[in-house]
Amino acid sequence: MEFIVHEKSGEHSSVAWAGKQLIIGRREDADIRLEEPTMSGIHAKIFAGVDGIRIRDLNSLNGTQINGSKIVESRLRSGDQIKIGRATIVVSGSGADFFDDSTEEVSVTGEDWRQSAQTLKIHLDELRQAYGANLDEDHHILLLRNLFEALQSAGDRKDVLLKVRSVLQRAFREARIFILQPDSSGWRDFEPDAEGLAPSMTFAAEAARTSSAILSSSLTEDQRFSGSESARISGIATAIAAPVIGDGEPLAVLYVDRLRMPPFSRRDLNILGIAANHVSAVLENVARIEDLRRTNQELMEARERLAELNRDLERLVEERTTEIRRQADQIGLLAEAKDELLGIAAHDIRGPLTVIQGTSELLRMKAHNLDQDTLKRSLDLMHGACRGLGNLLSELLDAKAIETGKITLERRRSNVGSLFEDALPVARLAAEDKDVDLLIEIDDDLEIDADPRRLGQAITNLVLNAVKFSGPGGRIVLRGSAPSPRETRIEVEDEGVGIPEDELEGIFGTFEQGKAGRAAGGSGLGLMIARRLVELHGGTLSVTSEVGVGTCFVLSVPASS
């Protein structure tokens, strides 16, 4: 059998098979010498076995290929093309007696590790059946199978490295196993042993730097690493290391050493390099799975956030819908109240206008025949009607100013007694017309910090309201007191018809009146204006009442601003 070597620009040489072992590499004593640079002097070995002529790859990272597929070990046939780097070796000649097609070829391509491991397993079983040989001693091949089986169930990165360490510990007995990872200070074991001796970090760093599996038969004599302090201190005799590469960068270094001989072999190095390649592929798959899990978790969290946003949106829509309905109901009630106000205003305006129109017509037609008393009564009627129209107009304007927030207060320190005297002339006239007694109970020195005109307007509205619902001979009491240094209280109590309990709160609404109020006439704005003016002073206006007994309004404001 002959091996024809092609390298570089087509130059070639041939080597005849003479039934001995052939060494392929860059060493000068190699049987088939190549110029392809490798970390080791020997790249591959061709030898005769019980089942044919075989080639064994001794430097898995550079990779030996048979007919385009990477191999660990393979039988040779005539016509096979072996490719190592830039060199191609063509197998030719006779020697068919060495080839037995009944035995399946052992190959590891690096493309499908699951299929490769099954191929190894099947091949071992077939060899046992065909030759009855005790092949358990070939622990390197068993290592690949065990590694594949162990990593099938690996969960995360740490689990992968733990299983790799366990397999390597079984494969390389009486050796120290380290799986080193990079950090800011160099390389460290992913699970360091605090009591054990450290590995040769220089040796591991060289494997990572060159991205190649490396072997040293004797670290103390190896010029590359003889200066390593860790090797010298720990007394490391021999070591192998292979980097685990991912995305072109070293992720870890599989490191194995012994503190005493025998040295590791090229086959040990070869198998560690294959293990490192396999670990690299598994870690890539684990990283993809972790990315998928992370993405899935992010999607689930995003979905939950979206669901929460949808719930918030539904809740907001429901709240806004409820608020819109409430506002719509309010607008409807307000529209009804305004319609009622227009009716009241039309009635209240029509009455005075009728009086004014009728009286002015009488005066225009019969002024020269009227005596002084008739003339005076006519003018009083016209004056009263005009005054009523003015009050109605003032209430409408005040209500609008309050609703739009255009009323401002001019506060000053005022005597409450003087405030009553200034606010009550109109109320006194109304009380005298109905024969109602108006009594004042107040301390002479009681003072308050308020706008006297606006607070007086609120008091006047309360007294006029009391007069409206009091009968002849009734009594209205206006009291002023200071329950505490921080509060001034004003009460307007009458003996009128009283207000039903279900109408009490509604009497302060805009354009709202109780049944008695609607019967008595008026705009229904007086109490609303009074409450809003009191609230502008920072106070409150409340009411208690009993039908047929009377009503008491309580005005409470801070004694000072």
PDB file of N, CA and C in Angstrom, residues 245-301:
ATOM      1  N   ILE A 245     -13.984  26.229  23.837  1.00  0.00           N
ATOM      2  CA  ILE A 245     -14.112  27.470  23.065  1.00  0.00           C
ATOM      3  C   ILE A 245     -15.586  27.747  22.771  1.00  0.00           C
ATOM      4  N   GLY A 246     -15.976  28.997  22.907  1.00  0.00           N
ATOM      5  CA  GLY A 246     -17.326  29.428  22.549  1.00  0.00           C
ATOM      6  C   GLY A 246     -17.281  30.804  21.932  1.00  0.00           C
ATOM      7  N   ASP A 247     -17.837  30.928  20.722  1.00  0.00           N
ATOM      8  CA  ASP A 247     -17.803  32.203  19.994  1.00  0.00           C
ATOM      9  C   ASP A 247     -16.384  32.744  19.860  1.00  0.00           C
ATOM     10  N   GLY A 248     -15.433  31.837  19.647  1.00  0.00           N
ATOM     11  CA  GLY A 248     -14.052  32.248  19.422  1.00  0.00           C
ATOM     12  C   GLY A 248     -13.285  32.605  20.674  1.00  0.00           C
ATOM     13  N   GLU A 249     -13.919  32.498  21.852  1.00  0.00           N
ATOM     14  CA  GLU A 249     -13.251  32.855  23.098  1.00  0.00           C
ATOM     15  C   GLU A 249     -13.220  31.640  24.025  1.00  0.00           C
ATOM     16  N   PRO A 250     -12.147  31.497  24.825  1.00  0.00           N
ATOM     17  CA  PRO A 250     -12.090  30.376  25.772  1.00  0.00           C
ATOM     18  C   PRO A 250     -13.077  30.579  26.922  1.00  0.00           C
ATOM     19  N   LEU A 251     -14.008  29.640  27.083  1.00  0.00           N
ATOM     20  CA  LEU A 251     -14.970  29.687  28.179  1.00  0.00           C
ATOM     21  C   LEU A 251     -14.427  28.999  29.425  1.00  0.00           C
ATOM     22  N   ALA A 252     -13.597  27.987  29.210  1.00  0.00           N
ATOM     23  CA  ALA A 252     -13.032  27.226  30.316  1.00  0.00           C
ATOM     24  C   ALA A 252     -11.834  26.440  29.790  1.00  0.00           C
ATOM     25  N   VAL A 253     -11.091  25.846  30.705  1.00  0.00           N
ATOM     26  CA  VAL A 253      -9.974  24.962  30.348  1.00  0.00           C
ATOM     27  C   VAL A 253     -10.130  23.670  31.145  1.00  0.00           C
ATOM     28  N   LEU A 254     -10.203  22.542  30.425  1.00  0.00           N
ATOM     29  CA  LEU A 254     -10.177  21.242  31.086  1.00  0.00           C
ATOM     30  C   LEU A 254      -8.712  20.906  31.372  1.00  0.00           C
ATOM     31  N   TYR A 255      -8.377  20.790  32.624  1.00  0.00           N
ATOM     32  CA  TYR A 255      -6.969  20.642  33.045  1.00  0.00           C
ATOM     33  C   TYR A 255      -6.838  19.367  33.878  1.00  0.00           C
ATOM     34  N   VAL A 256      -5.855  18.511  33.507  1.00  0.00           N
ATOM     35  CA  VAL A 256      -5.595  17.265  34.232  1.00  0.00           C
ATOM     36  C   VAL A 256      -4.086  17.176  34.467  1.00  0.00           C
ATOM     37  N   ASP A 257      -3.678  16.880  35.703  1.00  0.00           N
ATOM     38  CA  ASP A 257      -2.234  16.704  35.953  1.00  0.00           C
ATOM     39  C   ASP A 257      -1.999  15.592  36.963  1.00  0.00           C
ATOM     40  N   ARG A 258      -0.730  15.173  37.030  1.00  0.00           N
ATOM     41  CA  ARG A 258      -0.300  14.175  38.009  1.00  0.00           C
ATOM     42  C   ARG A 258       0.917  14.723  38.741  1.00  0.00           C
ATOM     43  N   LEU A 259       0.993  14.400  40.005  1.00  0.00           N
ATOM     44  CA  LEU A 259       2.152  14.832  40.803  1.00  0.00           C
ATOM     45  C   LEU A 259       3.310  13.835  40.701  1.00  0.00           C
ATOM     46  N   ARG A 260       3.035  12.717  40.040  1.00  0.00           N
ATOM     47  CA  ARG A 260       4.111  11.742  39.805  1.00  0.00           C
ATOM     48  C   ARG A 260       3.834  11.033  38.489  1.00  0.00           C
ATOM     49  N   MET A 261       4.850  10.402  37.959  1.00  0.00           N
ATOM     50  CA  MET A 261       4.743   9.705  36.680  1.00  0.00           C
ATOM     51  C   MET A 261       3.879   8.447  36.851  1.00  0.00           C
ATOM     52  N   PRO A 262       3.353   7.822  35.762  1.00  0.00           N
ATOM     53  CA  PRO A 262       3.797   7.987  34.370  1.00  0.00           C
ATOM     54  C   PRO A 262       3.206   9.232  33.716  1.00  0.00           C
ATOM     55  N   PRO A 263       3.857   9.685  32.636  1.00  0.00           N
ATOM     56  CA  PRO A 263       3.364  10.867  31.929  1.00  0.00           C
ATOM     57  C   PRO A 263       2.098  10.541  31.146  1.00  0.00           C
ATOM     58  N   PHE A 264       1.332  11.594  30.856  1.00  0.00           N
ATOM     59  CA  PHE A 264       0.162  11.446  29.994  1.00  0.00           C
ATOM     60  C   PHE A 264       0.627  11.165  28.566  1.00  0.00           C
ATOM     61  N   SER A 265      -0.207  10.441  27.804  1.00  0.00           N
ATOM     62  CA  SER A 265       0.122  10.085  26.426  1.00  0.00           C
ATOM     63  C   SER A 265      -0.579  11.016  25.444  1.00  0.00           C
ATOM     64  N   ARG A 266      -0.183  10.900  24.200  1.00  0.00           N
ATOM     65  CA  ARG A 266      -0.854  11.665  23.144  1.00  0.00           C
ATOM     66  C   ARG A 266      -2.324  11.268  23.045  1.00  0.00           C
ATOM     67  N   ARG A 267      -2.574   9.992  23.332  1.00  0.00           N
ATOM     68  CA  ARG A 267      -3.967   9.566  23.278  1.00  0.00           C
ATOM     69  C   ARG A 267      -4.778  10.234  24.389  1.00  0.00           C
ATOM     70  N   ASP A 268      -4.168  10.389  25.574  1.00  0.00           N
ATOM     71  CA  ASP A 268      -4.835  11.126  26.656  1.00  0.00           C
ATOM     72  C   ASP A 268      -5.162  12.552  26.206  1.00  0.00           C
ATOM     73  N   LEU A 269      -4.175  13.195  25.581  1.00  0.00           N
ATOM     74  CA  LEU A 269      -4.377  14.563  25.096  1.00  0.00           C
ATOM     75  C   LEU A 269      -5.491  14.613  24.067  1.00  0.00           C
ATOM     76  N   ASN A 270      -5.455  13.634  23.147  1.00  0.00           N
ATOM     77  CA  ASN A 270      -6.441  13.597  22.081  1.00  0.00           C
ATOM     78  C   ASN A 270      -7.854  13.478  22.645  1.00  0.00           C
ATOM     79  N   ILE A 271      -8.016  12.572  23.614  1.00  0.00           N
ATOM     80  CA  ILE A 271      -9.349  12.352  24.159  1.00  0.00           C
ATOM     81  C   ILE A 271      -9.822  13.553  24.969  1.00  0.00           C
ATOM     82  N   LEU A 272      -8.901  14.259  25.672  1.00  0.00           N
ATOM     83  CA  LEU A 272      -9.278  15.458  26.421  1.00  0.00           C
ATOM     84  C   LEU A 272      -9.710  16.577  25.464  1.00  0.00           C
ATOM     85  N   GLY A 273      -9.014  16.666  24.302  1.00  0.00           N
ATOM     86  CA  GLY A 273      -9.413  17.669  23.305  1.00  0.00           C
ATOM     87  C   GLY A 273     -10.800  17.395  22.770  1.00  0.00           C
ATOM     88  N   ILE A 274     -11.104  16.104  22.496  1.00  0.00           N
ATOM     89  CA  ILE A 274     -12.445  15.765  22.016  1.00  0.00           C
ATOM     90  C   ILE A 274     -13.489  16.092  23.085  1.00  0.00           C
ATOM     91  N   ALA A 275     -13.171  15.766  24.344  1.00  0.00           N
ATOM     92  CA  ALA A 275     -14.092  16.091  25.438  1.00  0.00           C
ATOM     93  C   ALA A 275     -14.341  17.591  25.510  1.00  0.00           C
ATOM     94  N   ALA A 276     -13.275  18.390  25.344  1.00  0.00           N
ATOM     95  CA  ALA A 276     -13.430  19.849  25.386  1.00  0.00           C
ATOM     96  C   ALA A 276     -14.334  20.331  24.259  1.00  0.00           C
ATOM     97  N   ASN A 277     -14.153  19.768  23.049  1.00  0.00           N
ATOM     98  CA  ASN A 277     -15.028  20.137  21.924  1.00  0.00           C
ATOM     99  C   ASN A 277     -16.481  19.803  22.230  1.00  0.00           C
ATOM    100  N   HIS A 278     -16.694  18.624  22.815  1.00  0.00           N
ATOM    101  CA  HIS A 278     -18.051  18.208  23.135  1.00  0.00           C
ATOM    102  C   HIS A 278     -18.660  19.124  24.192  1.00  0.00           C
ATOM    103  N   VAL A 279     -17.875  19.449  25.222  1.00  0.00           N
ATOM    104  CA  VAL A 279     -18.363  20.351  26.272  1.00  0.00           C
ATOM    105  C   VAL A 279     -18.725  21.707  25.684  1.00  0.00           C
ATOM    106  N   SER A 280     -17.910  22.192  24.734  1.00  0.00           N
ATOM    107  CA  SER A 280     -18.191  23.472  24.083  1.00  0.00           C
ATOM    108  C   SER A 280     -19.553  23.446  23.404  1.00  0.00           C
ATOM    109  N   ALA A 281     -19.835  22.339  22.670  1.00  0.00           N
ATOM    110  CA  ALA A 281     -21.120  22.226  21.980  1.00  0.00           C
ATOM    111  C   ALA A 281     -22.270  22.172  22.976  1.00  0.00           C
ATOM    112  N   VAL A 282     -22.077  21.427  24.061  1.00  0.00           N
ATOM    113  CA  VAL A 282     -23.135  21.308  25.058  1.00  0.00           C
ATOM    114  C   VAL A 282     -23.394  22.654  25.731  1.00  0.00           C
ATOM    115  N   LEU A 283     -22.314  23.379  26.066  1.00  0.00           N
ATOM    116  CA  LEU A 283     -22.484  24.688  26.704  1.00  0.00           C
ATOM    117  C   LEU A 283     -23.210  25.666  25.784  1.00  0.00           C
ATOM    118  N   GLU A 284     -22.928  25.576  24.493  1.00  0.00           N
ATOM    119  CA  GLU A 284     -23.644  26.429  23.547  1.00  0.00           C
ATOM    120  C   GLU A 284     -25.133  26.100  23.574  1.00  0.00           C
ATOM    121  N   ASN A 285     -25.453  24.794  23.601  1.00  0.00           N
ATOM    122  CA  ASN A 285     -26.856  24.404  23.668  1.00  0.00           C
ATOM    123  C   ASN A 285     -27.495  24.859  24.975  1.00  0.00           C
ATOM    124  N   VAL A 286     -26.749  24.700  26.091  1.00  0.00           N
ATOM    125  CA  VAL A 286     -27.264  25.147  27.384  1.00  0.00           C
ATOM    126  C   VAL A 286     -27.517  26.651  27.369  1.00  0.00           C
ATOM    127  N   ALA A 287     -26.580  27.404  26.771  1.00  0.00           N
ATOM    128  CA  ALA A 287     -26.743  28.856  26.691  1.00  0.00           C
ATOM    129  C   ALA A 287     -27.988  29.210  25.880  1.00  0.00           C
ATOM    130  N   ARG A 288     -28.185  28.474  24.776  1.00  0.00           N
ATOM    131  CA  ARG A 288     -29.389  28.737  23.968  1.00  0.00           C
ATOM    132  C   ARG A 288     -30.654  28.431  24.770  1.00  0.00           C
ATOM    133  N   ILE A 289     -30.623  27.296  25.487  1.00  0.00           N
ATOM    134  CA  ILE A 289     -31.789  26.935  26.289  1.00  0.00           C
ATOM    135  C   ILE A 289     -32.047  27.979  27.372  1.00  0.00           C
ATOM    136  N   GLU A 290     -30.946  28.435  28.028  1.00  0.00           N
ATOM    137  CA  GLU A 290     -31.104  29.470  29.060  1.00  0.00           C
ATOM    138  C   GLU A 290     -31.642  30.755  28.459  1.00  0.00           C
ATOM    139  N   ASP A 291     -31.172  31.096  27.248  1.00  0.00           N
ATOM    140  CA  ASP A 291     -31.697  32.283  26.566  1.00  0.00           C
ATOM    141  C   ASP A 291     -33.182  32.114  26.278  1.00  0.00           C
ATOM    142  N   LEU A 292     -33.549  30.900  25.828  1.00  0.00           N
ATOM    143  CA  LEU A 292     -34.963  30.642  25.554  1.00  0.00           C
ATOM    144  C   LEU A 292     -35.791  30.729  26.829  1.00  0.00           C
ATOM    145  N   ARG A 293     -35.244  30.148  27.915  1.00  0.00           N
ATOM    146  CA  ARG A 293     -35.962  30.232  29.191  1.00  0.00           C
ATOM    147  C   ARG A 293     -36.102  31.671  29.655  1.00  0.00           C
ATOM    148  N   ARG A 294     -34.992  32.421  29.514  1.00  0.00           N
ATOM    149  CA  ARG A 294     -35.034  33.824  29.921  1.00  0.00           C
ATOM    150  C   ARG A 294     -36.027  34.609  29.073  1.00  0.00           C
ATOM    151  N   THR A 295     -35.982  34.348  27.751  1.00  0.00           N
ATOM    152  CA  THR A 295     -36.930  35.028  26.857  1.00  0.00           C
ATOM    153  C   THR A 295     -38.358  34.644  27.196  1.00  0.00           C
ATOM    154  N   ASN A 296     -38.557  33.333  27.470  1.00  0.00           N
ATOM    155  CA  ASN A 296     -39.900  32.874  27.829  1.00  0.00           C
ATOM    156  C   ASN A 296     -40.373  33.521  29.123  1.00  0.00           C
ATOM    157  N   GLN A 297     -39.442  33.636  30.106  1.00  0.00           N
ATOM    158  CA  GLN A 297     -39.798  34.279  31.364  1.00  0.00           C
ATOM    159  C   GLN A 297     -40.139  35.744  31.149  1.00  0.00           C
ATOM    160  N   GLU A 298     -39.345  36.406  30.307  1.00  0.00           N
ATOM    161  CA  GLU A 298     -39.632  37.812  30.008  1.00  0.00           C
ATOM    162  C   GLU A 298     -40.980  37.956  29.311  1.00  0.00           C
ATOM    163  N   LEU A 299     -41.273  37.017  28.400  1.00  0.00           N
ATOM    164  CA  LEU A 299     -42.569  37.047  27.720  1.00  0.00           C
ATOM    165  C   LEU A 299     -43.713  36.834  28.711  1.00  0.00           C
ATOM    166  N   MET A 300     -43.513  35.881  29.645  1.00  0.00           N
ATOM    167  CA  MET A 300     -44.546  35.631  30.645  1.00  0.00           C
ATOM    168  C   MET A 300     -44.749  36.855  31.535  1.00  0.00           C
ATOM    169  N   GLU A 301     -43.628  37.487  31.923  1.00  0.00           N
ATOM    170  CA  GLU A 301     -43.744  38.693  32.749  1.00  0.00           C
ATOM    171  C   GLU A 301     -44.396  39.822  31.977  1.00  0.00           C
TER     172      GLU A 301
END
